[in-house]
Amino acid sequence: MRIIIILLISLISLSALAEPKTLILNAQIINAPSRGFRTHTGPFTLAIDLPYGPMVALREALQIELSITNKLDFFKGWDPSGEAHITVISPPEFINVLSKHLTEDDINNIARFHEIQQADVHVLGLGSGKPKTVKNNQETFFLIVESRKARLIRMAIHAEYVRKGGQAQDWDPAWFFPHVTIGYYQGDVHENQGLLKNIKHSWDSRFLIKY
C-alpha cells in the first residue's frame, strides 16, 4: 500500500510539473494597422511593425516565469528602446538572392501595394530555441505567428523577381517562419544556427499564451 501511495504522489507531482504556465498577451500586439509602413535599412529588411507595449509586458512576465536573474536582452537596431516586428524579407534573403534582380524600392513598393501594415497576424504559441551548431548559454524566446498576407507578399516578390530575370528556383517564398522576437540571452538565434521558428520545431510546451 505504501508503494502505491508513493507512486500516486510521484505521478501527481509530475503532472503538476508538466502543467504549462499561462502568459497573458495584450491582444493589441496583433493590431498592425496602428503603425504606418516604414522602411528598415542597415541592412535592408522588410517587416510588419507591431505595437511594442504588449511585447514589453510579455517579456517581463516571461522573465518572472523563467526565474532567472539576468534580464532578457532584445533587438535595438531600429530603436534603442526596442520594438516589435515580423520579418517578411530577411537581410540574407535580400543580400544573397533578391538584390540580384530587385531593389529595396521594388520590394517596398510591393509591400505598400499589398498594404503590409494591414496584415492579419495570428499567434500560435510561444517558441524557444538554442543554437544547434555550438554549445553555450545562448537562448531565444519568440511568439510563433502566422500571416496569410505576409505569405502573399512573399509570393508577389518572388513573381517580380522572376519577371525581372531571376530563376524561380533561386529563392523559395514558402520557406518562411514568421515570428516576433520576445527576448534572448547572449544574442538571438537564427536559422543558420539550426533553429526553425515554427510550431513543429520550436514550440515551448512550458508556456501557454492567452490573449
GROMACS .gro file of C-alpha atoms in nm:
model
  211
    1MET     CA    1   0.000   0.000   0.000
    2ARG     CA    2   0.283   0.239   0.090
    3ILE     CA    3   0.445   0.182  -0.251
    4ILE     CA    4   0.117   0.258  -0.431
    5ILE     CA    5   0.072   0.582  -0.234
    6ILE     CA    6   0.428   0.691  -0.313
    7LEU     CA    7   0.374   0.618  -0.682
    8LEU     CA    8   0.049   0.818  -0.684
    9ILE     CA    9   0.219   1.114  -0.517
   10SER     CA   10   0.501   1.094  -0.773
   11LEU     CA   11   0.256   1.088  -1.064
   12ILE     CA   12   0.065   1.386  -0.924
   13SER     CA   13   0.390   1.577  -0.878
   14LEU     CA   14   0.499   1.502  -1.235
   15SER     CA   15   0.159   1.614  -1.362
   16ALA     CA   16   0.191   1.943  -1.175
   17LEU     CA   17   0.538   1.996  -1.319
   18ALA     CA   18   0.408   1.939  -1.672
   19GLU     CA   19   0.126   2.194  -1.636
   20PRO     CA   20   0.208   2.486  -1.869
   21LYS     CA   21   0.239   2.837  -1.731
   22THR     CA   22  -0.016   3.079  -1.877
   23LEU     CA   23   0.123   3.408  -2.004
   24ILE     CA   24  -0.120   3.688  -2.083
   25LEU     CA   25  -0.061   3.872  -2.409
   26ASN     CA   26  -0.235   4.203  -2.478
   27ALA     CA   27  -0.438   4.149  -2.796
   28GLN     CA   28  -0.317   4.486  -2.927
   29ILE     CA   29   0.000   4.303  -3.038
   30ILE     CA   30  -0.187   4.188  -3.350
   31ASN     CA   31  -0.304   4.541  -3.431
   32ALA     CA   32  -0.050   4.611  -3.707
   33PRO     CA   33  -0.261   4.887  -3.871
   34SER     CA   34  -0.192   5.108  -3.568
   35ARG     CA   35   0.159   5.153  -3.711
   36GLY     CA   36   0.229   5.308  -4.050
   37PHE     CA   37   0.460   5.144  -4.303
   38ARG     CA   38   0.828   5.230  -4.268
   39THR     CA   39   1.141   5.110  -4.441
   40HIS     CA   40   1.416   4.931  -4.247
   41THR     CA   41   1.778   4.962  -4.351
   42GLY     CA   42   2.121   4.872  -4.219
   43PRO     CA   43   2.085   4.606  -4.357
   44PHE     CA   44   1.761   4.616  -4.557
   45THR     CA   45   1.471   4.423  -4.405
   46LEU     CA   46   1.102   4.409  -4.493
   47ALA     CA   47   0.890   4.384  -4.179
   48ILE     CA   48   0.541   4.420  -4.037
   49ASP     CA   49   0.570   4.664  -3.746
   50LEU     CA   50   0.362   4.583  -3.438
   51PRO     CA   51   0.272   4.772  -3.118
   52TYR     CA   52   0.560   4.740  -2.872
   53GLY     CA   53   0.384   4.779  -2.535
   54PRO     CA   54   0.235   4.427  -2.531
   55MET     CA   55   0.578   4.279  -2.606
   56VAL     CA   56   0.739   4.463  -2.314
   57ALA     CA   57   0.474   4.326  -2.075
   58LEU     CA   58   0.511   3.973  -2.215
   59ARG     CA   59   0.890   3.985  -2.182
   60GLU     CA   60   0.860   4.091  -1.817
   61ALA     CA   61   0.609   3.813  -1.742
   62LEU     CA   62   0.828   3.553  -1.913
   63GLN     CA   63   1.129   3.677  -1.720
   64ILE     CA   64   0.944   3.610  -1.392
   65GLU     CA   65   0.838   3.260  -1.500
   66LEU     CA   66   1.190   3.169  -1.606
   67SER     CA   67   1.309   3.252  -1.252
   68ILE     CA   68   1.645   3.382  -1.363
   69THR     CA   69   1.821   3.699  -1.258
   70ASN     CA   70   1.970   3.808  -1.592
   71LYS     CA   71   1.725   4.016  -1.791
   72LEU     CA   72   1.630   3.912  -2.142
   73ASP     CA   73   1.804   4.127  -2.399
   74PHE     CA   74   1.630   4.242  -2.718
   75PHE     CA   75   1.695   4.388  -3.064
   76LYS     CA   76   1.778   4.761  -3.054
   77GLY     CA   77   1.893   4.812  -3.414
   78TRP     CA   78   1.586   5.012  -3.521
   79ASP     CA   79   1.503   5.174  -3.187
   80PRO     CA   80   1.726   5.187  -2.877
   81SER     CA   81   1.424   5.126  -2.653
   82GLY     CA   82   1.311   4.827  -2.859
   83GLU     CA   83   1.024   4.749  -3.096
   84ALA     CA   84   0.816   4.455  -3.221
   85HIS     CA   85   0.801   4.324  -3.575
   86ILE     CA   86   0.755   4.025  -3.803
   87THR     CA   87   1.035   3.990  -4.055
   88VAL     CA   88   0.890   3.925  -4.402
   89ILE     CA   89   1.213   3.951  -4.603
   90SER     CA   90   1.532   3.894  -4.405
   91PRO     CA   91   1.869   4.060  -4.476
   92PRO     CA   92   2.027   3.734  -4.603
   93GLU     CA   93   1.734   3.675  -4.840
   94PHE     CA   94   1.776   4.021  -4.989
   95ILE     CA   95   2.156   4.037  -4.992
   96ASN     CA   96   2.223   3.682  -5.114
   97VAL     CA   97   1.941   3.641  -5.366
   98LEU     CA   98   1.676   3.908  -5.424
   99SER     CA   99   1.914   4.202  -5.468
  100LYS     CA  100   2.042   4.041  -5.789
  101HIS     CA  101   1.723   4.148  -5.966
  102LEU     CA  102   1.522   4.364  -5.723
  103THR     CA  103   1.598   4.691  -5.546
  104GLU     CA  104   1.489   4.788  -5.197
  105ASP     CA  105   1.232   5.021  -5.358
  106ASP     CA  106   1.094   4.735  -5.568
  107ILE     CA  107   1.027   4.531  -5.255
  108ASN     CA  108   0.892   4.824  -5.054
  109ASN     CA  109   0.656   4.918  -5.339
  110ILE     CA  110   0.516   4.564  -5.347
  111ALA     CA  111   0.467   4.577  -4.970
  112ARG     CA  112   0.287   4.911  -4.994
  113PHE     CA  113   0.066   4.790  -5.281
  114HIS     CA  114  -0.044   4.491  -5.073
  115GLU     CA  115  -0.087   4.709  -4.762
  116ILE     CA  116   0.157   4.518  -4.548
  117GLN     CA  117   0.055   4.704  -4.232
  118GLN     CA  118  -0.299   4.572  -4.276
  119ALA     CA  119  -0.166   4.217  -4.246
  120ASP     CA  120  -0.352   3.955  -4.047
  121VAL     CA  121  -0.149   3.824  -3.752
  122HIS     CA  122  -0.239   3.502  -3.569
  123VAL     CA  123  -0.048   3.398  -3.257
  124LEU     CA  124   0.008   3.020  -3.244
  125GLY     CA  125   0.218   2.989  -2.931
  126LEU     CA  126   0.548   3.066  -2.763
  127GLY     CA  127   0.868   2.923  -2.902
  128SER     CA  128   1.224   2.898  -2.777
  129GLY     CA  129   1.550   2.761  -2.903
  130LYS     CA  130   1.924   2.728  -2.867
  131PRO     CA  131   2.195   2.701  -3.133
  132LYS     CA  132   2.243   2.353  -3.276
  133THR     CA  133   2.590   2.446  -3.401
  134VAL     CA  134   2.758   2.537  -3.069
  135LYS     CA  135   2.711   2.457  -2.702
  136ASN     CA  136   2.667   2.770  -2.490
  137ASN     CA  137   2.402   2.951  -2.285
  138GLN     CA  138   2.260   3.136  -2.584
  139GLU     CA  139   1.880   3.106  -2.599
  140THR     CA  140   1.598   3.297  -2.767
  141PHE     CA  141   1.224   3.327  -2.698
  142PHE     CA  142   0.962   3.434  -2.951
  143LEU     CA  143   0.596   3.431  -3.047
  144ILE     CA  144   0.524   3.183  -3.326
  145VAL     CA  145   0.275   3.354  -3.556
  146GLU     CA  146   0.108   3.312  -3.892
  147SER     CA  147   0.005   3.570  -4.152
  148ARG     CA  148  -0.168   3.496  -4.481
  149LYS     CA  149  -0.089   3.843  -4.616
  150ALA     CA  150   0.281   3.813  -4.531
  151ARG     CA  151   0.293   3.494  -4.737
  152LEU     CA  152   0.104   3.661  -5.021
  153ILE     CA  153   0.359   3.945  -5.024
  154ARG     CA  154   0.648   3.699  -5.040
  155MET     CA  155   0.479   3.527  -5.337
  156ALA     CA  156   0.435   3.865  -5.510
  157ILE     CA  157   0.803   3.948  -5.452
  158HIS     CA  158   0.901   3.610  -5.597
  159ALA     CA  159   0.686   3.674  -5.906
  160GLU     CA  160   0.852   4.014  -5.959
  161TYR     CA  161   1.196   3.861  -5.909
  162VAL     CA  162   1.126   3.606  -6.184
  163ARG     CA  163   0.970   3.872  -6.410
  164LYS     CA  164   1.291   4.075  -6.387
  165GLY     CA  165   1.514   3.785  -6.490
  166GLY     CA  166   1.563   3.574  -6.176
  167GLN     CA  167   1.529   3.197  -6.175
  168ALA     CA  168   1.225   3.060  -5.991
  169GLN     CA  169   1.437   2.807  -5.801
  170ASP     CA  170   1.674   3.075  -5.668
  171TRP     CA  171   1.450   3.151  -5.373
  172ASP     CA  172   1.155   2.970  -5.214
  173PRO     CA  173   0.895   3.220  -5.086
  174ALA     CA  174   0.716   2.940  -4.899
  175TRP     CA  175   1.026   2.877  -4.682
  176PHE     CA  176   0.904   3.121  -4.417
  177PHE     CA  177   0.884   3.101  -4.038
  178PRO     CA  178   0.702   3.414  -3.915
  179HIS     CA  179   0.767   3.506  -3.553
  180VAL     CA  180   0.802   3.801  -3.316
  181THR     CA  181   1.113   3.800  -3.101
  182ILE     CA  182   1.044   3.847  -2.728
  183GLY     CA  183   1.399   3.843  -2.600
  184TYR     CA  184   1.715   3.639  -2.570
  185TYR     CA  185   2.032   3.560  -2.378
  186GLN     CA  186   2.373   3.614  -2.538
  187GLY     CA  187   2.220   3.710  -2.872
  188ASP     CA  188   1.934   3.596  -3.092
  189VAL     CA  189   1.943   3.252  -3.255
  190HIS     CA  190   1.879   3.224  -3.629
  191GLU     CA  191   1.813   2.962  -3.895
  192ASN     CA  192   2.184   2.939  -3.987
  193GLN     CA  193   2.241   2.816  -3.630
  194GLY     CA  194   1.994   2.532  -3.679
  195LEU     CA  195   1.675   2.687  -3.541
  196LEU     CA  196   1.346   2.686  -3.734
  197LYS     CA  197   1.096   2.910  -3.558
  198ASN     CA  198   0.767   2.728  -3.601
  199ILE     CA  199   0.531   2.505  -3.401
  200LYS     CA  200   0.685   2.179  -3.525
  201HIS     CA  201   1.045   2.259  -3.440
  202SER     CA  202   1.049   2.509  -3.155
  203TRP     CA  203   0.718   2.528  -2.967
  204ASP     CA  204   0.788   2.562  -2.593
  205SER     CA  205   0.536   2.342  -2.409
  206ARG     CA  206   0.623   2.508  -2.076
  207PHE     CA  207   0.412   2.810  -2.168
  208LEU     CA  208   0.059   2.882  -2.286
  209ILE     CA  209  -0.020   3.216  -2.449
  210LYS     CA  210  -0.362   3.366  -2.377
  211TYR     CA  211  -0.489   3.687  -2.537
   0.00000   0.00000   0.00000
